[in-house]
Amino acid sequence: MKLVVAIVQNQDSKRLADEFVENGIRATKLSSTGGFLRAGNTTFLMGVEDRKVDETLELIKENCSTRSQTMMSPPSYDFTLESDLTYPVNVEVGGATIFVLPIDQFLQF
């Protein structure tokens, strides 16, 4: 058995959660916030049998797409610069960050 931790953008989380339900994959859904963009994310925790890990990863891959988003650059706190203006920057968002960890013991009460 493996613990699959999937961090996805909120925009993809509902569709992915529906796919998990449809495919009989139990997941705990947690709200989280990304450190770089400080944007809302959803973290799914799943205890997955070894034989279903590849299927789970494929569902995540199919439902979590990357896309380009324009955001304003953070203001500079370096007062030696002549200008403290922000400017638009294109960044890639979405997709999924996934950790697959071995489980030594699994209990349900």
PDB file of N, CA and C in Angstrom:
ATOM      1  N   MET A   1       0.846  -1.173   0.000  1.00  0.00           N
ATOM      2  CA  MET A   1       0.000   0.000   0.000  1.00  0.00           C
ATOM      3  C   MET A   1       0.891   1.236   0.000  1.00  0.00           C
ATOM      4  N   LYS A   2       0.405   2.304  -0.661  1.00  0.00           N
ATOM      5  CA  LYS A   2       1.138   3.561  -0.751  1.00  0.00           C
ATOM      6  C   LYS A   2       0.258   4.715  -0.285  1.00  0.00           C
ATOM      7  N   LEU A   3       0.910   5.757   0.223  1.00  0.00           N
ATOM      8  CA  LEU A   3       0.238   7.008   0.514  1.00  0.00           C
ATOM      9  C   LEU A   3       0.532   7.931  -0.659  1.00  0.00           C
ATOM     10  N   VAL A   4      -0.500   8.351  -1.376  1.00  0.00           N
ATOM     11  CA  VAL A   4      -0.346   9.279  -2.487  1.00  0.00           C
ATOM     12  C   VAL A   4      -0.830  10.641  -2.006  1.00  0.00           C
ATOM     13  N   VAL A   5       0.065  11.616  -2.069  1.00  0.00           N
ATOM     14  CA  VAL A   5      -0.247  13.001  -1.704  1.00  0.00           C
ATOM     15  C   VAL A   5      -0.194  13.794  -3.004  1.00  0.00           C
ATOM     16  N   ALA A   6      -1.330  14.367  -3.398  1.00  0.00           N
ATOM     17  CA  ALA A   6      -1.405  15.127  -4.647  1.00  0.00           C
ATOM     18  C   ALA A   6      -1.827  16.559  -4.333  1.00  0.00           C
ATOM     19  N   ILE A   7      -0.997  17.512  -4.721  1.00  0.00           N
ATOM     20  CA  ILE A   7      -1.299  18.927  -4.523  1.00  0.00           C
ATOM     21  C   ILE A   7      -1.673  19.492  -5.882  1.00  0.00           C
ATOM     22  N   VAL A   8      -2.923  19.951  -5.998  1.00  0.00           N
ATOM     23  CA  VAL A   8      -3.433  20.429  -7.285  1.00  0.00           C
ATOM     24  C   VAL A   8      -4.024  21.826  -7.120  1.00  0.00           C
ATOM     25  N   GLN A   9      -4.136  22.541  -8.218  1.00  0.00           N
ATOM     26  CA  GLN A   9      -4.731  23.870  -8.177  1.00  0.00           C
ATOM     27  C   GLN A   9      -6.235  23.730  -7.934  1.00  0.00           C
ATOM     28  N   ASN A  10      -6.810  24.662  -7.180  1.00  0.00           N
ATOM     29  CA  ASN A  10      -8.240  24.609  -6.869  1.00  0.00           C
ATOM     30  C   ASN A  10      -9.100  24.457  -8.111  1.00  0.00           C
ATOM     31  N   GLN A  11      -8.675  25.067  -9.198  1.00  0.00           N
ATOM     32  CA  GLN A  11      -9.439  25.019 -10.442  1.00  0.00           C
ATOM     33  C   GLN A  11      -9.636  23.585 -10.941  1.00  0.00           C
ATOM     34  N   ASP A  12      -8.722  22.679 -10.606  1.00  0.00           N
ATOM     35  CA  ASP A  12      -8.803  21.288 -11.049  1.00  0.00           C
ATOM     36  C   ASP A  12      -9.386  20.350 -10.006  1.00  0.00           C
ATOM     37  N   SER A  13      -9.548  20.811  -8.780  1.00  0.00           N
ATOM     38  CA  SER A  13      -9.857  19.899  -7.675  1.00  0.00           C
ATOM     39  C   SER A  13     -11.243  19.262  -7.755  1.00  0.00           C
ATOM     40  N   LYS A  14     -12.266  19.995  -8.150  1.00  0.00           N
ATOM     41  CA  LYS A  14     -13.621  19.421  -8.206  1.00  0.00           C
ATOM     42  C   LYS A  14     -13.688  18.297  -9.235  1.00  0.00           C
ATOM     43  N   ARG A  15     -13.139  18.568 -10.421  1.00  0.00           N
ATOM     44  CA  ARG A  15     -13.145  17.556 -11.487  1.00  0.00           C
ATOM     45  C   ARG A  15     -12.382  16.307 -11.041  1.00  0.00           C
ATOM     46  N   LEU A  16     -11.232  16.517 -10.392  1.00  0.00           N
ATOM     47  CA  LEU A  16     -10.437  15.383  -9.932  1.00  0.00           C
ATOM     48  C   LEU A  16     -11.155  14.608  -8.829  1.00  0.00           C
ATOM     49  N   ALA A  17     -11.772  15.310  -7.888  1.00  0.00           N
ATOM     50  CA  ALA A  17     -12.516  14.646  -6.813  1.00  0.00           C
ATOM     51  C   ALA A  17     -13.656  13.797  -7.390  1.00  0.00           C
ATOM     52  N   ASP A  18     -14.349  14.318  -8.392  1.00  0.00           N
ATOM     53  CA  ASP A  18     -15.416  13.547  -9.044  1.00  0.00           C
ATOM     54  C   ASP A  18     -14.871  12.279  -9.690  1.00  0.00           C
ATOM     55  N   GLU A  19     -13.709  12.386 -10.316  1.00  0.00           N
ATOM     56  CA  GLU A  19     -13.078  11.210 -10.948  1.00  0.00           C
ATOM     57  C   GLU A  19     -12.681  10.169  -9.902  1.00  0.00           C
ATOM     58  N   PHE A  20     -12.176  10.637  -8.759  1.00  0.00           N
ATOM     59  CA  PHE A  20     -11.831   9.697  -7.691  1.00  0.00           C
ATOM     60  C   PHE A  20     -13.063   8.923  -7.235  1.00  0.00           C
ATOM     61  N   VAL A  21     -14.171   9.628  -7.028  1.00  0.00           N
ATOM     62  CA  VAL A  21     -15.407   8.978  -6.590  1.00  0.00           C
ATOM     63  C   VAL A  21     -15.869   7.978  -7.637  1.00  0.00           C
ATOM     64  N   GLU A  22     -15.856   8.392  -8.897  1.00  0.00           N
ATOM     65  CA  GLU A  22     -16.307   7.536 -10.001  1.00  0.00           C
ATOM     66  C   GLU A  22     -15.469   6.268 -10.122  1.00  0.00           C
ATOM     67  N   ASN A  23     -14.191   6.344  -9.747  1.00  0.00           N
ATOM     68  CA  ASN A  23     -13.291   5.204  -9.874  1.00  0.00           C
ATOM     69  C   ASN A  23     -13.031   4.480  -8.555  1.00  0.00           C
ATOM     70  N   GLY A  24     -13.798   4.821  -7.524  1.00  0.00           N
ATOM     71  CA  GLY A  24     -13.691   4.117  -6.247  1.00  0.00           C
ATOM     72  C   GLY A  24     -12.405   4.386  -5.486  1.00  0.00           C
ATOM     73  N   ILE A  25     -11.819   5.554  -5.679  1.00  0.00           N
ATOM     74  CA  ILE A  25     -10.601   5.918  -4.957  1.00  0.00           C
ATOM     75  C   ILE A  25     -10.994   6.855  -3.823  1.00  0.00           C
ATOM     76  N   ARG A  26     -10.737   6.419  -2.607  1.00  0.00           N
ATOM     77  CA  ARG A  26     -11.062   7.245  -1.443  1.00  0.00           C
ATOM     78  C   ARG A  26      -9.963   8.266  -1.214  1.00  0.00           C
ATOM     79  N   ALA A  27     -10.376   9.509  -0.998  1.00  0.00           N
ATOM     80  CA  ALA A  27      -9.391  10.576  -0.813  1.00  0.00           C
ATOM     81  C   ALA A  27      -9.872  11.528   0.273  1.00  0.00           C
ATOM     82  N   THR A  28      -8.936  12.021   1.041  1.00  0.00           N
ATOM     83  CA  THR A  28      -9.206  13.095   1.984  1.00  0.00           C
ATOM     84  C   THR A  28      -8.734  14.383   1.327  1.00  0.00           C
ATOM     85  N   LYS A  29      -9.600  15.379   1.332  1.00  0.00           N
ATOM     86  CA  LYS A  29      -9.332  16.642   0.634  1.00  0.00           C
ATOM     87  C   LYS A  29      -9.040  17.727   1.666  1.00  0.00           C
ATOM     88  N   LEU A  30      -7.898  18.393   1.508  1.00  0.00           N
ATOM     89  CA  LEU A  30      -7.486  19.464   2.415  1.00  0.00           C
ATOM     90  C   LEU A  30      -7.255  20.745   1.625  1.00  0.00           C
ATOM     91  N   SER A  31      -7.648  21.874   2.187  1.00  0.00           N
ATOM     92  CA  SER A  31      -7.327  23.159   1.573  1.00  0.00           C
ATOM     93  C   SER A  31      -5.889  23.505   1.920  1.00  0.00           C
ATOM     94  N   SER A  32      -5.165  24.031   0.950  1.00  0.00           N
ATOM     95  CA  SER A  32      -3.781  24.424   1.184  1.00  0.00           C
ATOM     96  C   SER A  32      -3.467  25.667   0.353  1.00  0.00           C
ATOM     97  N   THR A  33      -2.345  26.276   0.636  1.00  0.00           N
ATOM     98  CA  THR A  33      -1.940  27.478  -0.081  1.00  0.00           C
ATOM     99  C   THR A  33      -0.517  27.306  -0.568  1.00  0.00           C
ATOM    100  N   GLY A  34      -0.301  27.627  -1.836  1.00  0.00           N
ATOM    101  CA  GLY A  34       1.034  27.522  -2.407  1.00  0.00           C
ATOM    102  C   GLY A  34       1.939  28.625  -1.894  1.00  0.00           C
ATOM    103  N   GLY A  35       3.207  28.336  -1.745  1.00  0.00           N
ATOM    104  CA  GLY A  35       4.155  29.306  -1.220  1.00  0.00           C
ATOM    105  C   GLY A  35       4.597  30.344  -2.227  1.00  0.00           C
ATOM    106  N   PHE A  36       4.755  29.952  -3.494  1.00  0.00           N
ATOM    107  CA  PHE A  36       5.290  30.879  -4.484  1.00  0.00           C
ATOM    108  C   PHE A  36       4.242  31.891  -4.932  1.00  0.00           C
ATOM    109  N   LEU A  37       3.104  31.420  -5.426  1.00  0.00           N
ATOM    110  CA  LEU A  37       2.058  32.322  -5.909  1.00  0.00           C
ATOM    111  C   LEU A  37       1.059  32.685  -4.821  1.00  0.00           C
ATOM    112  N   ARG A  38       1.137  32.023  -3.684  1.00  0.00           N
ATOM    113  CA  ARG A  38       0.196  32.214  -2.579  1.00  0.00           C
ATOM    114  C   ARG A  38      -1.243  32.033  -3.054  1.00  0.00           C
ATOM    115  N   ALA A  39      -1.406  31.082  -3.956  1.00  0.00           N
ATOM    116  CA  ALA A  39      -2.723  30.801  -4.528  1.00  0.00           C
ATOM    117  C   ALA A  39      -3.320  29.575  -3.843  1.00  0.00           C
ATOM    118  N   GLY A  40      -4.640  29.473  -3.901  1.00  0.00           N
ATOM    119  CA  GLY A  40      -5.320  28.344  -3.283  1.00  0.00           C
ATOM    120  C   GLY A  40      -5.044  27.044  -4.011  1.00  0.00           C
ATOM    121  N   ASN A  41      -4.744  26.029  -3.242  1.00  0.00           N
ATOM    122  CA  ASN A  41      -4.534  24.677  -3.752  1.00  0.00           C
ATOM    123  C   ASN A  41      -5.420  23.720  -2.985  1.00  0.00           C
ATOM    124  N   THR A  42      -5.501  22.516  -3.488  1.00  0.00           N
ATOM    125  CA  THR A  42      -6.161  21.436  -2.768  1.00  0.00           C
ATOM    126  C   THR A  42      -5.168  20.293  -2.664  1.00  0.00           C
ATOM    127  N   THR A  43      -5.043  19.732  -1.482  1.00  0.00           N
ATOM    128  CA  THR A  43      -4.166  18.594  -1.263  1.00  0.00           C
ATOM    129  C   THR A  43      -5.031  17.372  -1.002  1.00  0.00           C
ATOM    130  N   PHE A  44      -4.836  16.342  -1.809  1.00  0.00           N
ATOM    131  CA  PHE A  44      -5.549  15.071  -1.640  1.00  0.00           C
ATOM    132  C   PHE A  44      -4.602  14.070  -0.983  1.00  0.00           C
ATOM    133  N   LEU A  45      -5.092  13.386   0.058  1.00  0.00           N
ATOM    134  CA  LEU A  45      -4.366  12.300   0.703  1.00  0.00           C
ATOM    135  C   LEU A  45      -5.109  11.008   0.409  1.00  0.00           C
ATOM    136  N   MET A  46      -4.391  10.015  -0.153  1.00  0.00           N
ATOM    137  CA  MET A  46      -5.042   8.763  -0.526  1.00  0.00           C
ATOM    138  C   MET A  46      -4.202   7.564  -0.112  1.00  0.00           C
ATOM    139  N   GLY A  47      -4.809   6.631   0.566  1.00  0.00           N
ATOM    140  CA  GLY A  47      -4.179   5.340   0.805  1.00  0.00           C
ATOM    141  C   GLY A  47      -4.568   4.448  -0.361  1.00  0.00           C
ATOM    142  N   VAL A  48      -3.591   4.070  -1.184  1.00  0.00           N
ATOM    143  CA  VAL A  48      -3.874   3.360  -2.430  1.00  0.00           C
ATOM    144  C   VAL A  48      -3.147   2.022  -2.447  1.00  0.00           C
ATOM    145  N   GLU A  49      -3.868   0.974  -2.818  1.00  0.00           N
ATOM    146  CA  GLU A  49      -3.238  -0.336  -2.960  1.00  0.00           C
ATOM    147  C   GLU A  49      -2.218  -0.269  -4.094  1.00  0.00           C
ATOM    148  N   ASP A  50      -1.149  -1.035  -3.959  1.00  0.00           N
ATOM    149  CA  ASP A  50      -0.061  -0.997  -4.940  1.00  0.00           C
ATOM    150  C   ASP A  50      -0.567  -1.163  -6.377  1.00  0.00           C
ATOM    151  N   ARG A  51      -1.522  -2.038  -6.575  1.00  0.00           N
ATOM    152  CA  ARG A  51      -2.007  -2.318  -7.934  1.00  0.00           C
ATOM    153  C   ARG A  51      -2.814  -1.159  -8.523  1.00  0.00           C
ATOM    154  N   LYS A  52      -3.269  -0.206  -7.696  1.00  0.00           N
ATOM    155  CA  LYS A  52      -4.058   0.928  -8.187  1.00  0.00           C
ATOM    156  C   LYS A  52      -3.288   2.243  -8.243  1.00  0.00           C
ATOM    157  N   VAL A  53      -1.992   2.212  -7.908  1.00  0.00           N
ATOM    158  CA  VAL A  53      -1.202   3.445  -7.902  1.00  0.00           C
ATOM    159  C   VAL A  53      -1.119   4.044  -9.305  1.00  0.00           C
ATOM    160  N   ASP A  54      -0.793   3.234 -10.306  1.00  0.00           N
ATOM    161  CA  ASP A  54      -0.669   3.755 -11.673  1.00  0.00           C
ATOM    162  C   ASP A  54      -1.984   4.338 -12.172  1.00  0.00           C
ATOM    163  N   GLU A  55      -3.092   3.679 -11.881  1.00  0.00           N
ATOM    164  CA  GLU A  55      -4.414   4.185 -12.277  1.00  0.00           C
ATOM    165  C   GLU A  55      -4.694   5.529 -11.607  1.00  0.00           C
ATOM    166  N   THR A  56      -4.348   5.647 -10.338  1.00  0.00           N
ATOM    167  CA  THR A  56      -4.553   6.897  -9.603  1.00  0.00           C
ATOM    168  C   THR A  56      -3.719   8.019 -10.194  1.00  0.00           C
ATOM    169  N   LEU A  57      -2.462   7.735 -10.489  1.00  0.00           N
ATOM    170  CA  LEU A  57      -1.589   8.745 -11.076  1.00  0.00           C
ATOM    171  C   LEU A  57      -2.083   9.180 -12.452  1.00  0.00           C
ATOM    172  N   GLU A  58      -2.609   8.248 -13.213  1.00  0.00           N
ATOM    173  CA  GLU A  58      -3.137   8.575 -14.546  1.00  0.00           C
ATOM    174  C   GLU A  58      -4.362   9.474 -14.440  1.00  0.00           C
ATOM    175  N   LEU A  59      -5.243   9.215 -13.468  1.00  0.00           N
ATOM    176  CA  LEU A  59      -6.408  10.086 -13.258  1.00  0.00           C
ATOM    177  C   LEU A  59      -5.974  11.510 -12.918  1.00  0.00           C
ATOM    178  N   ILE A  60      -4.955  11.624 -12.084  1.00  0.00           N
ATOM    179  CA  ILE A  60      -4.459  12.945 -11.717  1.00  0.00           C
ATOM    180  C   ILE A  60      -3.890  13.643 -12.952  1.00  0.00           C
ATOM    181  N   LYS A  61      -3.106  12.924 -13.720  1.00  0.00           N
ATOM    182  CA  LYS A  61      -2.488  13.491 -14.923  1.00  0.00           C
ATOM    183  C   LYS A  61      -3.540  13.969 -15.926  1.00  0.00           C
ATOM    184  N   GLU A  62      -4.605  13.198 -16.099  1.00  0.00           N
ATOM    185  CA  GLU A  62      -5.654  13.539 -17.065  1.00  0.00           C
ATOM    186  C   GLU A  62      -6.491  14.744 -16.632  1.00  0.00           C
ATOM    187  N   ASN A  63      -6.600  14.988 -15.339  1.00  0.00           N
ATOM    188  CA  ASN A  63      -7.515  16.016 -14.836  1.00  0.00           C
ATOM    189  C   ASN A  63      -6.848  17.269 -14.298  1.00  0.00           C
ATOM    190  N   CYS A  64      -5.544  17.324 -14.296  1.00  0.00           N
ATOM    191  CA  CYS A  64      -4.837  18.491 -13.766  1.00  0.00           C
ATOM    192  C   CYS A  64      -3.906  19.037 -14.837  1.00  0.00           C
ATOM    193  N   SER A  65      -4.388  20.027 -15.558  1.00  0.00           N
ATOM    194  CA  SER A  65      -3.607  20.567 -16.668  1.00  0.00           C
ATOM    195  C   SER A  65      -2.822  21.802 -16.243  1.00  0.00           C
ATOM    196  N   THR A  66      -1.712  22.021 -16.917  1.00  0.00           N
ATOM    197  CA  THR A  66      -0.949  23.241 -16.694  1.00  0.00           C
ATOM    198  C   THR A  66      -1.448  24.309 -17.650  1.00  0.00           C
ATOM    199  N   ARG A  67      -1.356  25.550 -17.239  1.00  0.00           N
ATOM    200  CA  ARG A  67      -1.775  26.668 -18.076  1.00  0.00           C
ATOM    201  C   ARG A  67      -0.943  27.884 -17.714  1.00  0.00           C
ATOM    202  N   SER A  68      -0.924  28.835 -18.622  1.00  0.00           N
ATOM    203  CA  SER A  68      -0.165  30.062 -18.394  1.00  0.00           C
ATOM    204  C   SER A  68      -1.089  31.104 -17.788  1.00  0.00           C
ATOM    205  N   GLN A  69      -0.578  31.837 -16.819  1.00  0.00           N
ATOM    206  CA  GLN A  69      -1.371  32.861 -16.139  1.00  0.00           C
ATOM    207  C   GLN A  69      -0.500  34.105 -15.980  1.00  0.00           C
ATOM    208  N   THR A  70      -1.101  35.256 -16.198  1.00  0.00           N
ATOM    209  CA  THR A  70      -0.382  36.504 -16.013  1.00  0.00           C
ATOM    210  C   THR A  70      -0.640  37.016 -14.607  1.00  0.00           C
ATOM    211  N   MET A  71       0.430  37.353 -13.915  1.00  0.00           N
ATOM    212  CA  MET A  71       0.306  37.904 -12.565  1.00  0.00           C
ATOM    213  C   MET A  71       1.225  39.110 -12.459  1.00  0.00           C
ATOM    214  N   MET A  72       0.957  39.944 -11.505  1.00  0.00           N
ATOM    215  CA  MET A  72       1.802  41.107 -11.270  1.00  0.00           C
ATOM    216  C   MET A  72       3.009  40.669 -10.445  1.00  0.00           C
ATOM    217  N   SER A  73       4.177  41.152 -10.818  1.00  0.00           N
ATOM    218  CA  SER A  73       5.379  40.824 -10.058  1.00  0.00           C
ATOM    219  C   SER A  73       5.262  41.447  -8.673  1.00  0.00           C
ATOM    220  N   PRO A  74       5.817  40.798  -7.663  1.00  0.00           N
ATOM    221  CA  PRO A  74       5.746  41.370  -6.316  1.00  0.00           C
ATOM    222  C   PRO A  74       6.552  42.665  -6.251  1.00  0.00           C
ATOM    223  N   PRO A  75       6.120  43.603  -5.428  1.00  0.00           N
ATOM    224  CA  PRO A  75       6.888  44.852  -5.306  1.00  0.00           C
ATOM    225  C   PRO A  75       8.253  44.583  -4.683  1.00  0.00           C
ATOM    226  N   SER A  76       9.209  45.359  -5.075  1.00  0.00           N
ATOM    227  CA  SER A  76      10.566  45.208  -4.553  1.00  0.00           C
ATOM    228  C   SER A  76      10.682  45.958  -3.230  1.00  0.00           C
ATOM    229  N   TYR A  77      11.381  45.364  -2.296  1.00  0.00           N
ATOM    230  CA  TYR A  77      11.632  46.027  -1.020  1.00  0.00           C
ATOM    231  C   TYR A  77      13.067  46.541  -0.949  1.00  0.00           C
ATOM    232  N   ASP A  78      13.724  46.514  -2.103  1.00  0.00           N
ATOM    233  CA  ASP A  78      15.080  47.044  -2.205  1.00  0.00           C
ATOM    234  C   ASP A  78      14.974  48.522  -2.540  1.00  0.00           C
ATOM    235  N   PHE A  79      15.174  49.372  -1.579  1.00  0.00           N
ATOM    236  CA  PHE A  79      14.959  50.811  -1.748  1.00  0.00           C
ATOM    237  C   PHE A  79      16.047  51.488  -2.573  1.00  0.00           C
ATOM    238  N   THR A  80      17.060  50.727  -2.979  1.00  0.00           N
ATOM    239  CA  THR A  80      18.105  51.314  -3.814  1.00  0.00           C
ATOM    240  C   THR A  80      17.699  51.374  -5.274  1.00  0.00           C
ATOM    241  N   LEU A  81      16.644  50.660  -5.634  1.00  0.00           N
ATOM    242  CA  LEU A  81      16.175  50.687  -7.023  1.00  0.00           C
ATOM    243  C   LEU A  81      15.469  52.003  -7.304  1.00  0.00           C
ATOM    244  N   GLU A  82      15.560  52.433  -8.540  1.00  0.00           N
ATOM    245  CA  GLU A  82      14.934  53.698  -8.913  1.00  0.00           C
ATOM    246  C   GLU A  82      13.419  53.586  -8.979  1.00  0.00           C
ATOM    247  N   SER A  83      12.903  52.384  -9.294  1.00  0.00           N
ATOM    248  CA  SER A  83      11.466  52.237  -9.471  1.00  0.00           C
ATOM    249  C   SER A  83      10.964  51.052  -8.666  1.00  0.00           C
ATOM    250  N   ASP A  84       9.870  51.245  -7.970  1.00  0.00           N
ATOM    251  CA  ASP A  84       9.241  50.149  -7.231  1.00  0.00           C
ATOM    252  C   ASP A  84       7.972  49.681  -7.924  1.00  0.00           C
ATOM    253  N   LEU A  85       7.874  49.888  -9.222  1.00  0.00           N
ATOM    254  CA  LEU A  85       6.680  49.508  -9.975  1.00  0.00           C
ATOM    255  C   LEU A  85       6.622  48.005 -10.166  1.00  0.00           C
ATOM    256  N   THR A  86       5.418  47.486 -10.165  1.00  0.00           N
ATOM    257  CA  THR A  86       5.227  46.077 -10.482  1.00  0.00           C
ATOM    258  C   THR A  86       4.930  45.972 -11.971  1.00  0.00           C
ATOM    259  N   TYR A  87       5.136  44.800 -12.523  1.00  0.00           N
ATOM    260  CA  TYR A  87       4.890  44.591 -13.941  1.00  0.00           C
ATOM    261  C   TYR A  87       4.341  43.180 -14.133  1.00  0.00           C
ATOM    262  N   PRO A  88       3.554  42.957 -15.215  1.00  0.00           N
ATOM    263  CA  PRO A  88       2.970  41.635 -15.432  1.00  0.00           C
ATOM    264  C   PRO A  88       4.035  40.602 -15.828  1.00  0.00           C
ATOM    265  N   VAL A  89       3.873  39.399 -15.296  1.00  0.00           N
ATOM    266  CA  VAL A  89       4.784  38.296 -15.576  1.00  0.00           C
ATOM    267  C   VAL A  89       3.931  37.070 -15.900  1.00  0.00           C
ATOM    268  N   ASN A  90       4.282  36.336 -16.959  1.00  0.00           N
ATOM    269  CA  ASN A  90       3.594  35.086 -17.269  1.00  0.00           C
ATOM    270  C   ASN A  90       4.244  33.953 -16.489  1.00  0.00           C
ATOM    271  N   VAL A  91       3.423  33.175 -15.787  1.00  0.00           N
ATOM    272  CA  VAL A  91       3.909  32.022 -15.038  1.00  0.00           C
ATOM    273  C   VAL A  91       3.061  30.812 -15.404  1.00  0.00           C
ATOM    274  N   GLU A  92       3.642  29.637 -15.286  1.00  0.00           N
ATOM    275  CA  GLU A  92       2.903  28.403 -15.537  1.00  0.00           C
ATOM    276  C   GLU A  92       2.294  27.940 -14.221  1.00  0.00           C
ATOM    277  N   VAL A  93       0.991  27.692 -14.233  1.00  0.00           N
ATOM    278  CA  VAL A  93       0.284  27.236 -13.038  1.00  0.00           C
ATOM    279  C   VAL A  93      -0.457  25.949 -13.367  1.00  0.00           C
ATOM    280  N   GLY A  94      -0.956  25.317 -12.343  1.00  0.00           N
ATOM    281  CA  GLY A  94      -1.737  24.103 -12.531  1.00  0.00           C
ATOM    282  C   GLY A  94      -0.860  22.869 -12.507  1.00  0.00           C
ATOM    283  N   GLY A  95      -1.382  21.814 -13.077  1.00  0.00           N
ATOM    284  CA  GLY A  95      -0.684  20.547 -13.007  1.00  0.00           C
ATOM    285  C   GLY A  95      -0.848  19.970 -11.618  1.00  0.00           C
ATOM    286  N   ALA A  96       0.059  19.128 -11.229  1.00  0.00           N
ATOM    287  CA  ALA A  96      -0.019  18.502  -9.912  1.00  0.00           C
ATOM    288  C   ALA A  96       1.382  18.203  -9.417  1.00  0.00           C
ATOM    289  N   THR A  97       1.554  18.320  -8.121  1.00  0.00           N
ATOM    290  CA  THR A  97       2.765  17.862  -7.455  1.00  0.00           C
ATOM    291  C   THR A  97       2.359  16.643  -6.650  1.00  0.00           C
ATOM    292  N   ILE A  98       3.032  15.525  -6.891  1.00  0.00           N
ATOM    293  CA  ILE A  98       2.596  14.257  -6.313  1.00  0.00           C
ATOM    294  C   ILE A  98       3.752  13.595  -5.562  1.00  0.00           C
ATOM    295  N   PHE A  99       3.439  13.086  -4.389  1.00  0.00           N
ATOM    296  CA  PHE A  99       4.379  12.295  -3.608  1.00  0.00           C
ATOM    297  C   PHE A  99       3.763  10.917  -3.421  1.00  0.00           C
ATOM    298  N   VAL A 100       4.534   9.871  -3.682  1.00  0.00           N
ATOM    299  CA  VAL A 100       4.083   8.501  -3.443  1.00  0.00           C
ATOM    300  C   VAL A 100       5.013   7.922  -2.392  1.00  0.00           C
ATOM    301  N   LEU A 101       4.424   7.590  -1.233  1.00  0.00           N
ATOM    302  CA  LEU A 101       5.208   7.147  -0.083  1.00  0.00           C
ATOM    303  C   LEU A 101       4.800   5.742   0.339  1.00  0.00           C
ATOM    304  N   PRO A 102       5.755   4.939   0.774  1.00  0.00           N
ATOM    305  CA  PRO A 102       5.401   3.607   1.280  1.00  0.00           C
ATOM    306  C   PRO A 102       4.686   3.725   2.627  1.00  0.00           C
ATOM    307  N   ILE A 103       3.793   2.793   2.880  1.00  0.00           N
ATOM    308  CA  ILE A 103       3.071   2.752   4.160  1.00  0.00           C
ATOM    309  C   ILE A 103       3.511   1.500   4.897  1.00  0.00           C
ATOM    310  N   ASP A 104       4.006   1.685   6.111  1.00  0.00           N
ATOM    311  CA  ASP A 104       4.422   0.546   6.925  1.00  0.00           C
ATOM    312  C   ASP A 104       3.230  -0.176   7.546  1.00  0.00           C
ATOM    313  N   GLN A 105       2.196   0.599   7.878  1.00  0.00           N
ATOM    314  CA  GLN A 105       1.044   0.004   8.541  1.00  0.00           C
ATOM    315  C   GLN A 105      -0.192   0.805   8.173  1.00  0.00           C
ATOM    316  N   PHE A 106      -1.303   0.110   7.958  1.00  0.00           N
ATOM    317  CA  PHE A 106      -2.573   0.744   7.637  1.00  0.00           C
ATOM    318  C   PHE A 106      -3.628   0.194   8.585  1.00  0.00           C
ATOM    319  N   LEU A 107      -4.308   1.083   9.309  1.00  0.00           N
ATOM    320  CA  LEU A 107      -5.334   0.670  10.263  1.00  0.00           C
ATOM    321  C   LEU A 107      -6.605   1.457  10.020  1.00  0.00           C
ATOM    322  N   GLN A 108      -7.747   0.820  10.212  1.00  0.00           N
ATOM    323  CA  GLN A 108      -9.037   1.497  10.183  1.00  0.00           C
ATOM    324  C   GLN A 108      -9.802   1.075  11.422  1.00  0.00           C
ATOM    325  N   PHE A 109     -10.358   2.026  12.124  1.00  0.00           N
ATOM    326  CA  PHE A 109     -11.116   1.714  13.331  1.00  0.00           C
ATOM    327  C   PHE A 109     -12.549   2.147  13.148  1.00  0.00           C
TER     328      PHE A 109
END
